[in-house]
């Protein structure tokens, strides 16, 4: 067993670090495998798993039935109404309008979204992709309201989670569940296929308490123009999976993604769950940064999830 655990440790020998937030931008190679154990049991077919491994994301239209999503949609409205004007830290408001932009930590604060985190469709696929037991690193509802929902500039989530949360390795996967129509007009998620194979080191030293700005408008930990052009040309351009409520995008923690502002009158509301391998728990943030709050990056009671 020692050999096996040593082999696993070597397989996930994380490079000294994925340096970032220094003086220079750089394009580095990914260390970890994208799908470490393709034989790990789960709902995805071999072809779907290959597609995820290749592109760094997988779009599953209609993963949830309409009545299931309706319940999530109604709960999402209740959460927003509860948090609107409550001045609670988990609720992030939009620049300018003050509308609710995001509510974090819903997997812990809300029974409906806590059950969603353990839904067999989501949890089973997440375990299959990362190749083991998982816990929730972060959950959030991004409301992107009509007319005032602002953009999320291009970024790799892992770049932020590695530097600001001390996430050791690329062993996490996000899923975005559409709670409203995601159309080409209301600021849907855009991803760069193949970008997950490169780590883009970003220039610029991280301000303290950066999350207080970055969750509204991220300006540090964002890729430079040359790196974005490289990724877009190296891959298949930019993908923009659109679909109705209940469609889901699973994307690797390091896939470059972003979304435009929503100038349509219709909301683009999604709930995000981030599943982290149970052996990839957060360590110390890099460069002496203070740990971010628990509602953004879970450190306590991070136990393996079981399906509901
Ligand atoms: O800083 C974070 O953890 C958040 N920021 C973005 C833009 N995406 C991931 C996550 O929600
Ligand atoms: Fe993100």
Short mmCIF file of N, CA and C in Angstrom, two decimals, residues 58-211:
data_model
loop_
_atom_site.label_atom_id
_atom_site.label_comp_id
_atom_site.label_asym_id
_atom_site.label_seq_id
_atom_site.Cartn_x
_atom_site.Cartn_y
_atom_site.Cartn_z
N UNK A 58 -17.62 20.59 -19.87
CA UNK A 58 -18.61 19.71 -20.49
C UNK A 58 -19.98 20.33 -20.27
N UNK A 59 -20.73 20.50 -21.37
CA UNK A 59 -22.06 21.09 -21.28
C UNK A 59 -23.10 19.97 -21.30
N UNK A 60 -23.97 19.97 -20.32
CA UNK A 60 -25.02 18.95 -20.20
C UNK A 60 -26.38 19.65 -20.21
N UNK A 61 -26.99 19.82 -21.41
CA UNK A 61 -28.29 20.48 -21.47
C UNK A 61 -29.35 19.61 -20.80
N UNK A 62 -30.28 20.22 -20.05
CA UNK A 62 -31.40 19.48 -19.45
C UNK A 62 -30.97 18.40 -18.48
N UNK A 63 -29.93 18.60 -17.74
CA UNK A 63 -29.54 17.63 -16.71
C UNK A 63 -30.62 17.53 -15.65
N UNK A 64 -31.28 18.65 -15.37
CA UNK A 64 -32.36 18.67 -14.38
C UNK A 64 -33.70 18.90 -15.09
N UNK A 65 -34.73 18.22 -14.55
CA UNK A 65 -36.08 18.37 -15.12
C UNK A 65 -36.64 19.74 -14.75
N UNK A 66 -37.60 20.21 -15.54
CA UNK A 66 -38.16 21.56 -15.36
C UNK A 66 -38.74 21.75 -13.95
N UNK A 67 -39.43 20.76 -13.40
CA UNK A 67 -40.05 20.97 -12.07
C UNK A 67 -38.98 21.06 -10.99
N UNK A 68 -37.87 20.32 -11.16
CA UNK A 68 -36.77 20.41 -10.17
C UNK A 68 -36.17 21.81 -10.19
N UNK A 69 -36.00 22.34 -11.41
CA UNK A 69 -35.36 23.66 -11.51
C UNK A 69 -36.29 24.76 -11.02
N UNK A 70 -37.60 24.56 -11.25
CA UNK A 70 -38.57 25.57 -10.78
C UNK A 70 -38.43 25.78 -9.28
N UNK A 71 -38.27 24.68 -8.55
CA UNK A 71 -38.11 24.78 -7.09
C UNK A 71 -36.82 25.54 -6.76
N UNK A 72 -35.76 25.29 -7.51
CA UNK A 72 -34.49 26.00 -7.28
C UNK A 72 -34.64 27.48 -7.63
N UNK A 73 -35.39 27.75 -8.70
CA UNK A 73 -35.59 29.14 -9.14
C UNK A 73 -36.32 29.93 -8.05
N UNK A 74 -37.38 29.32 -7.52
CA UNK A 74 -38.15 30.01 -6.47
C UNK A 74 -37.32 30.22 -5.20
N UNK A 75 -36.49 29.22 -4.88
CA UNK A 75 -35.63 29.36 -3.68
C UNK A 75 -34.58 30.44 -3.90
N UNK A 76 -34.08 30.51 -5.14
CA UNK A 76 -33.09 31.54 -5.47
C UNK A 76 -33.67 32.94 -5.24
N UNK A 77 -34.94 33.10 -5.61
CA UNK A 77 -35.60 34.41 -5.41
C UNK A 77 -35.70 34.72 -3.91
N UNK A 78 -36.06 33.68 -3.12
CA UNK A 78 -36.19 33.90 -1.68
C UNK A 78 -34.85 34.29 -1.06
N UNK A 79 -33.79 33.62 -1.54
CA UNK A 79 -32.45 33.94 -1.00
C UNK A 79 -32.10 35.38 -1.31
N UNK A 80 -32.36 35.79 -2.54
CA UNK A 80 -32.03 37.18 -2.92
C UNK A 80 -32.82 38.16 -2.06
N UNK A 81 -34.11 37.89 -1.89
CA UNK A 81 -34.94 38.81 -1.10
C UNK A 81 -34.48 38.86 0.36
N UNK A 82 -34.05 37.70 0.87
CA UNK A 82 -33.55 37.66 2.26
C UNK A 82 -32.30 38.52 2.42
N UNK A 83 -31.42 38.45 1.41
CA UNK A 83 -30.13 39.12 1.53
C UNK A 83 -30.16 40.57 1.07
N UNK A 84 -31.14 40.92 0.24
CA UNK A 84 -31.16 42.30 -0.30
C UNK A 84 -31.28 43.29 0.85
N UNK A 85 -30.35 44.20 0.91
CA UNK A 85 -30.43 45.25 1.92
C UNK A 85 -30.04 44.81 3.32
N UNK A 86 -29.66 43.53 3.44
CA UNK A 86 -29.36 43.03 4.80
C UNK A 86 -27.91 43.32 5.20
N UNK A 87 -27.12 43.81 4.25
CA UNK A 87 -25.73 44.16 4.56
C UNK A 87 -24.96 42.99 5.18
N UNK A 88 -25.22 41.79 4.69
CA UNK A 88 -24.49 40.61 5.18
C UNK A 88 -23.33 40.31 4.25
N UNK A 89 -22.18 39.90 4.76
CA UNK A 89 -20.97 39.80 3.93
C UNK A 89 -21.09 38.80 2.79
N UNK A 90 -21.94 37.76 2.95
CA UNK A 90 -22.05 36.75 1.89
C UNK A 90 -22.72 37.31 0.63
N UNK A 91 -23.39 38.44 0.77
CA UNK A 91 -24.07 39.03 -0.40
C UNK A 91 -23.20 40.13 -1.00
N UNK A 92 -22.90 39.97 -2.30
CA UNK A 92 -22.08 40.94 -3.02
C UNK A 92 -23.03 41.74 -3.91
N UNK A 93 -22.90 43.06 -3.88
CA UNK A 93 -23.81 43.87 -4.71
C UNK A 93 -23.10 44.38 -5.97
N UNK A 94 -23.90 44.75 -6.96
CA UNK A 94 -23.36 45.26 -8.21
C UNK A 94 -22.89 46.70 -8.06
N UNK A 95 -21.75 47.01 -8.68
CA UNK A 95 -21.30 48.40 -8.75
C UNK A 95 -22.44 49.22 -9.38
N UNK A 96 -22.64 50.38 -8.87
CA UNK A 96 -23.62 51.29 -9.46
C UNK A 96 -25.02 51.04 -8.93
N UNK A 97 -25.64 49.96 -9.40
CA UNK A 97 -27.06 49.76 -9.08
C UNK A 97 -27.28 49.30 -7.64
N UNK A 98 -26.27 48.60 -7.07
CA UNK A 98 -26.48 48.03 -5.73
C UNK A 98 -27.34 46.78 -5.73
N UNK A 99 -27.72 46.31 -6.90
CA UNK A 99 -28.51 45.06 -6.99
C UNK A 99 -27.66 43.90 -6.49
N UNK A 100 -28.31 42.84 -6.04
CA UNK A 100 -27.58 41.66 -5.56
C UNK A 100 -26.87 41.01 -6.75
N UNK A 101 -25.56 40.91 -6.66
CA UNK A 101 -24.73 40.28 -7.72
C UNK A 101 -24.54 38.80 -7.43
N UNK A 102 -24.11 38.51 -6.21
CA UNK A 102 -23.85 37.11 -5.82
C UNK A 102 -24.24 36.91 -4.36
N UNK A 103 -24.62 35.68 -4.01
CA UNK A 103 -24.73 35.27 -2.61
C UNK A 103 -23.89 34.00 -2.46
N UNK A 104 -22.91 34.05 -1.55
CA UNK A 104 -21.98 32.94 -1.35
C UNK A 104 -22.47 32.00 -0.24
N UNK A 105 -21.95 30.83 -0.19
CA UNK A 105 -22.11 29.90 0.93
C UNK A 105 -23.52 29.31 1.05
N UNK A 106 -24.25 29.27 -0.06
CA UNK A 106 -25.64 28.80 0.00
C UNK A 106 -25.73 27.30 0.31
N UNK A 107 -24.65 26.57 0.08
CA UNK A 107 -24.68 25.13 0.40
C UNK A 107 -24.71 24.89 1.91
N UNK A 108 -24.37 25.95 2.67
CA UNK A 108 -24.40 25.81 4.12
C UNK A 108 -25.57 26.59 4.75
N UNK A 109 -25.93 27.70 4.09
CA UNK A 109 -26.95 28.56 4.72
C UNK A 109 -28.37 28.21 4.31
N UNK A 110 -28.49 27.33 3.26
CA UNK A 110 -29.84 27.11 2.72
C UNK A 110 -30.06 25.62 2.49
N UNK A 111 -31.19 25.10 3.01
CA UNK A 111 -31.44 23.65 2.96
C UNK A 111 -31.60 23.14 1.52
N UNK A 112 -32.26 23.93 0.66
CA UNK A 112 -32.48 23.49 -0.73
C UNK A 112 -31.16 23.38 -1.47
N UNK A 113 -30.29 24.38 -1.30
CA UNK A 113 -29.02 24.34 -2.02
C UNK A 113 -28.01 23.41 -1.34
N UNK A 114 -28.23 23.15 -0.06
CA UNK A 114 -27.40 22.13 0.60
C UNK A 114 -27.71 20.76 0.01
N UNK A 115 -28.99 20.51 -0.24
CA UNK A 115 -29.36 19.22 -0.86
C UNK A 115 -28.87 19.16 -2.31
N UNK A 116 -28.93 20.30 -3.00
CA UNK A 116 -28.47 20.33 -4.40
C UNK A 116 -26.99 19.93 -4.48
N UNK A 117 -26.21 20.40 -3.51
CA UNK A 117 -24.76 20.10 -3.51
C UNK A 117 -24.52 18.59 -3.46
N UNK A 118 -25.49 17.86 -2.86
CA UNK A 118 -25.35 16.42 -2.70
C UNK A 118 -26.24 15.64 -3.67
N UNK A 119 -26.76 16.33 -4.68
CA UNK A 119 -27.61 15.68 -5.69
C UNK A 119 -26.75 14.65 -6.44
N UNK A 120 -27.25 13.44 -6.63
CA UNK A 120 -26.42 12.40 -7.26
C UNK A 120 -25.89 12.78 -8.64
N UNK A 121 -26.69 13.55 -9.40
CA UNK A 121 -26.20 13.94 -10.74
C UNK A 121 -24.95 14.80 -10.61
N UNK A 122 -24.97 15.75 -9.68
CA UNK A 122 -23.82 16.67 -9.54
C UNK A 122 -22.67 16.00 -8.80
N UNK A 123 -22.98 15.42 -7.64
CA UNK A 123 -21.92 14.84 -6.82
C UNK A 123 -21.26 13.65 -7.54
N UNK A 124 -22.09 12.84 -8.19
CA UNK A 124 -21.53 11.66 -8.90
C UNK A 124 -20.58 12.07 -10.01
N UNK A 125 -20.95 13.10 -10.75
CA UNK A 125 -20.10 13.56 -11.86
C UNK A 125 -18.82 14.21 -11.30
N UNK A 126 -18.96 14.98 -10.25
CA UNK A 126 -17.77 15.64 -9.66
C UNK A 126 -16.77 14.61 -9.15
N UNK A 127 -17.26 13.60 -8.45
CA UNK A 127 -16.36 12.55 -7.95
C UNK A 127 -15.68 11.82 -9.11
N UNK A 128 -16.45 11.56 -10.18
CA UNK A 128 -15.88 10.85 -11.34
C UNK A 128 -14.77 11.68 -11.99
N UNK A 129 -15.00 12.98 -12.10
CA UNK A 129 -14.00 13.85 -12.76
C UNK A 129 -12.72 13.98 -11.93
N UNK A 130 -12.87 14.23 -10.60
CA UNK A 130 -11.66 14.42 -9.80
C UNK A 130 -11.07 13.08 -9.33
N UNK A 131 -11.87 12.00 -9.48
CA UNK A 131 -11.35 10.67 -9.17
C UNK A 131 -11.32 10.35 -7.71
N UNK A 132 -12.29 10.87 -6.96
CA UNK A 132 -12.32 10.53 -5.55
C UNK A 132 -13.41 11.27 -4.80
N UNK A 133 -13.35 11.19 -3.47
CA UNK A 133 -14.33 11.87 -2.61
C UNK A 133 -14.09 13.38 -2.66
N UNK A 134 -15.17 14.13 -2.49
CA UNK A 134 -15.07 15.59 -2.60
C UNK A 134 -15.85 16.28 -1.49
N UNK A 135 -15.50 17.54 -1.28
CA UNK A 135 -16.29 18.43 -0.40
C UNK A 135 -16.50 19.73 -1.16
N UNK A 136 -17.36 20.61 -0.64
CA UNK A 136 -17.61 21.89 -1.31
C UNK A 136 -16.60 22.92 -0.81
N UNK A 137 -15.84 23.40 -1.78
CA UNK A 137 -14.88 24.49 -1.48
C UNK A 137 -15.62 25.83 -1.44
N UNK A 138 -16.56 26.01 -2.34
CA UNK A 138 -17.27 27.28 -2.45
C UNK A 138 -18.60 27.05 -3.19
N UNK A 139 -19.63 27.78 -2.76
CA UNK A 139 -20.87 27.79 -3.53
C UNK A 139 -21.32 29.24 -3.64
N UNK A 140 -22.03 29.52 -4.71
CA UNK A 140 -22.54 30.88 -4.89
C UNK A 140 -23.68 30.87 -5.89
N UNK A 141 -24.59 31.81 -5.73
CA UNK A 141 -25.58 32.11 -6.76
C UNK A 141 -25.15 33.42 -7.40
N UNK A 142 -24.93 33.39 -8.70
CA UNK A 142 -24.66 34.63 -9.43
C UNK A 142 -25.96 35.03 -10.12
N UNK A 143 -26.48 36.19 -9.73
CA UNK A 143 -27.81 36.59 -10.20
C UNK A 143 -27.80 37.25 -11.58
N UNK A 144 -26.77 37.99 -11.89
CA UNK A 144 -26.64 38.73 -13.13
C UNK A 144 -28.00 39.27 -13.59
N UNK A 145 -28.59 40.19 -12.83
CA UNK A 145 -29.92 40.72 -13.13
C UNK A 145 -29.95 41.44 -14.48
N UNK A 146 -31.12 41.50 -15.08
CA UNK A 146 -31.27 42.20 -16.36
C UNK A 146 -30.84 43.66 -16.24
N UNK A 147 -30.18 44.14 -17.30
CA UNK A 147 -29.78 45.55 -17.46
C UNK A 147 -28.63 45.97 -16.53
N UNK A 148 -28.53 45.44 -15.32
CA UNK A 148 -27.50 45.92 -14.38
C UNK A 148 -26.50 44.83 -13.98
N UNK A 149 -26.67 43.61 -14.43
CA UNK A 149 -25.71 42.55 -14.10
C UNK A 149 -24.41 42.76 -14.83
N UNK A 150 -23.33 43.02 -14.09
CA UNK A 150 -22.05 43.39 -14.70
C UNK A 150 -21.21 42.16 -15.01
N UNK A 151 -20.16 42.39 -15.82
CA UNK A 151 -19.32 41.29 -16.32
C UNK A 151 -18.47 40.64 -15.23
N UNK A 152 -18.00 39.43 -15.54
CA UNK A 152 -16.92 38.77 -14.81
C UNK A 152 -15.79 38.64 -15.81
N UNK A 153 -14.72 39.43 -15.62
CA UNK A 153 -13.63 39.40 -16.63
C UNK A 153 -12.98 38.03 -16.66
N UNK A 154 -12.22 37.73 -17.74
CA UNK A 154 -11.55 36.44 -17.89
C UNK A 154 -10.69 36.11 -16.66
N UNK A 155 -10.76 34.89 -16.23
CA UNK A 155 -9.91 34.44 -15.12
C UNK A 155 -9.91 32.92 -15.05
N UNK A 156 -8.88 32.40 -14.37
CA UNK A 156 -8.86 31.00 -13.94
C UNK A 156 -9.21 30.99 -12.47
N UNK A 157 -10.24 30.25 -12.09
CA UNK A 157 -10.57 30.19 -10.66
C UNK A 157 -9.40 29.65 -9.85
N UNK A 158 -8.72 28.63 -10.41
CA UNK A 158 -7.62 28.02 -9.64
C UNK A 158 -6.54 29.05 -9.34
N UNK A 159 -6.27 29.96 -10.27
CA UNK A 159 -5.23 30.97 -10.01
C UNK A 159 -5.54 31.72 -8.73
N UNK A 160 -6.82 32.12 -8.56
CA UNK A 160 -7.24 32.80 -7.33
C UNK A 160 -7.23 31.85 -6.15
N UNK A 161 -7.76 30.65 -6.32
CA UNK A 161 -7.88 29.74 -5.17
C UNK A 161 -6.51 29.26 -4.72
N UNK A 162 -5.55 29.15 -5.65
CA UNK A 162 -4.18 28.73 -5.28
C UNK A 162 -3.49 29.85 -4.51
N UNK A 163 -3.56 31.08 -5.03
CA UNK A 163 -2.85 32.21 -4.42
C UNK A 163 -3.57 32.71 -3.17
N UNK A 164 -4.86 32.92 -3.26
CA UNK A 164 -5.58 33.59 -2.16
C UNK A 164 -6.18 32.63 -1.15
N UNK A 165 -6.34 31.34 -1.54
CA UNK A 165 -6.91 30.38 -0.60
C UNK A 165 -5.97 29.24 -0.26
N UNK A 166 -4.83 29.15 -0.96
CA UNK A 166 -3.87 28.09 -0.67
C UNK A 166 -4.33 26.72 -1.14
N UNK A 167 -5.12 26.68 -2.19
CA UNK A 167 -5.52 25.38 -2.78
C UNK A 167 -4.29 24.78 -3.44
N UNK A 168 -3.85 23.58 -2.98
CA UNK A 168 -2.55 23.05 -3.43
C UNK A 168 -2.48 22.71 -4.91
N UNK A 169 -3.47 21.97 -5.42
CA UNK A 169 -3.34 21.40 -6.77
C UNK A 169 -4.63 21.58 -7.55
N UNK A 170 -4.52 21.35 -8.85
CA UNK A 170 -5.69 21.45 -9.73
C UNK A 170 -6.49 20.15 -9.61
N UNK A 171 -7.22 20.00 -8.51
CA UNK A 171 -8.02 18.79 -8.25
C UNK A 171 -9.43 19.18 -7.81
N UNK A 172 -9.96 20.23 -8.49
CA UNK A 172 -11.31 20.72 -8.18
C UNK A 172 -12.06 20.96 -9.47
N UNK A 173 -13.39 20.82 -9.37
CA UNK A 173 -14.23 21.05 -10.56
C UNK A 173 -15.44 21.87 -10.15
N UNK A 174 -15.82 22.84 -11.01
CA UNK A 174 -17.01 23.66 -10.75
C UNK A 174 -18.14 23.17 -11.62
N UNK A 175 -19.37 23.41 -11.15
CA UNK A 175 -20.51 23.24 -12.04
C UNK A 175 -21.42 24.45 -11.89
N UNK A 176 -21.92 24.90 -13.03
CA UNK A 176 -22.84 26.05 -13.07
C UNK A 176 -24.19 25.51 -13.53
N UNK A 177 -25.20 25.63 -12.67
CA UNK A 177 -26.53 25.14 -13.00
C UNK A 177 -27.39 26.35 -13.39
N UNK A 178 -27.91 26.35 -14.59
CA UNK A 178 -28.71 27.49 -15.07
C UNK A 178 -30.07 27.47 -14.35
N UNK A 179 -30.42 28.61 -13.75
CA UNK A 179 -31.73 28.71 -13.09
C UNK A 179 -32.68 29.56 -13.93
N UNK A 180 -32.11 30.26 -14.91
CA UNK A 180 -32.94 31.00 -15.89
C UNK A 180 -32.38 30.63 -17.27
N UNK A 181 -33.04 31.12 -18.30
CA UNK A 181 -32.47 30.95 -19.64
C UNK A 181 -31.07 31.56 -19.68
N UNK A 182 -30.13 30.84 -20.25
CA UNK A 182 -28.80 31.39 -20.54
C UNK A 182 -28.74 31.53 -22.07
N UNK A 183 -28.87 32.76 -22.54
CA UNK A 183 -28.95 32.99 -24.00
C UNK A 183 -27.69 33.76 -24.43
N UNK A 184 -27.45 33.90 -25.75
CA UNK A 184 -26.31 34.70 -26.20
C UNK A 184 -26.43 36.18 -25.79
N UNK A 185 -27.60 36.59 -25.32
CA UNK A 185 -27.84 38.01 -25.10
C UNK A 185 -27.76 38.45 -23.64
N UNK A 186 -27.75 37.49 -22.70
CA UNK A 186 -27.82 37.94 -21.30
C UNK A 186 -26.58 37.60 -20.48
N UNK A 187 -25.43 37.52 -21.18
CA UNK A 187 -24.16 37.38 -20.46
C UNK A 187 -23.87 35.96 -20.01
N UNK A 188 -23.98 34.96 -20.90
CA UNK A 188 -23.71 33.58 -20.51
C UNK A 188 -22.23 33.34 -20.27
N UNK A 189 -21.95 32.21 -19.61
CA UNK A 189 -20.57 31.82 -19.34
C UNK A 189 -19.84 31.57 -20.66
N UNK A 190 -18.63 32.11 -20.79
CA UNK A 190 -17.77 31.84 -21.95
C UNK A 190 -16.52 31.15 -21.44
N UNK A 191 -16.05 30.15 -22.18
CA UNK A 191 -14.88 29.38 -21.77
C UNK A 191 -13.94 29.21 -22.96
N UNK A 192 -12.65 29.10 -22.67
CA UNK A 192 -11.67 28.88 -23.75
C UNK A 192 -11.26 27.41 -23.74
N UNK A 193 -11.72 26.64 -24.74
CA UNK A 193 -11.42 25.20 -24.75
C UNK A 193 -9.91 24.96 -24.74
N UNK A 194 -9.45 24.06 -23.91
CA UNK A 194 -8.03 23.71 -23.87
C UNK A 194 -7.20 24.58 -22.94
N UNK A 195 -7.81 25.68 -22.47
CA UNK A 195 -7.03 26.62 -21.63
C UNK A 195 -6.62 26.00 -20.29
N UNK A 196 -7.31 24.94 -19.89
CA UNK A 196 -7.04 24.32 -18.58
C UNK A 196 -5.66 23.67 -18.52
N UNK A 197 -5.04 23.48 -19.71
CA UNK A 197 -3.72 22.82 -19.76
C UNK A 197 -2.57 23.77 -19.50
N UNK A 198 -2.87 25.06 -19.40
CA UNK A 198 -1.82 26.06 -19.14
C UNK A 198 -2.15 26.79 -17.86
N UNK A 199 -1.12 27.14 -17.08
CA UNK A 199 -1.36 28.01 -15.93
C UNK A 199 -0.88 29.41 -16.31
N UNK A 200 -1.78 30.37 -16.32
CA UNK A 200 -1.39 31.73 -16.68
C UNK A 200 -1.03 32.47 -15.39
N UNK A 201 0.28 32.77 -15.25
CA UNK A 201 0.71 33.56 -14.09
C UNK A 201 0.36 35.01 -14.38
N UNK A 202 -0.25 35.64 -13.42
CA UNK A 202 -0.74 37.02 -13.64
C UNK A 202 0.19 38.02 -12.96
N UNK A 203 0.39 39.14 -13.61
CA UNK A 203 1.23 40.20 -13.03
C UNK A 203 0.38 41.07 -12.11
N UNK A 204 1.04 41.56 -11.05
CA UNK A 204 0.33 42.50 -10.16
C UNK A 204 0.17 41.92 -8.77
N UNK A 205 0.69 42.63 -7.78
CA UNK A 205 0.65 42.14 -6.40
C UNK A 205 -0.74 42.28 -5.80
N UNK A 206 -1.18 41.27 -5.10
CA UNK A 206 -2.55 41.21 -4.59
C UNK A 206 -2.76 42.19 -3.43
N UNK A 207 -3.74 43.08 -3.53
CA UNK A 207 -4.04 43.96 -2.39
C UNK A 207 -4.58 43.12 -1.22
N UNK A 208 -4.42 43.64 0.01
CA UNK A 208 -5.00 42.90 1.15
C UNK A 208 -6.53 43.00 1.06
N UNK A 209 -7.18 42.00 1.60
CA UNK A 209 -8.67 41.92 1.53
C UNK A 209 -9.17 42.10 0.10
N UNK A 210 -8.42 41.50 -0.82
CA UNK A 210 -8.71 41.70 -2.27
C UNK A 210 -10.14 41.32 -2.61
N UNK A 211 -10.69 40.30 -1.89
CA UNK A 211 -12.02 39.79 -2.24
C UNK A 211 -13.08 40.88 -2.15
#
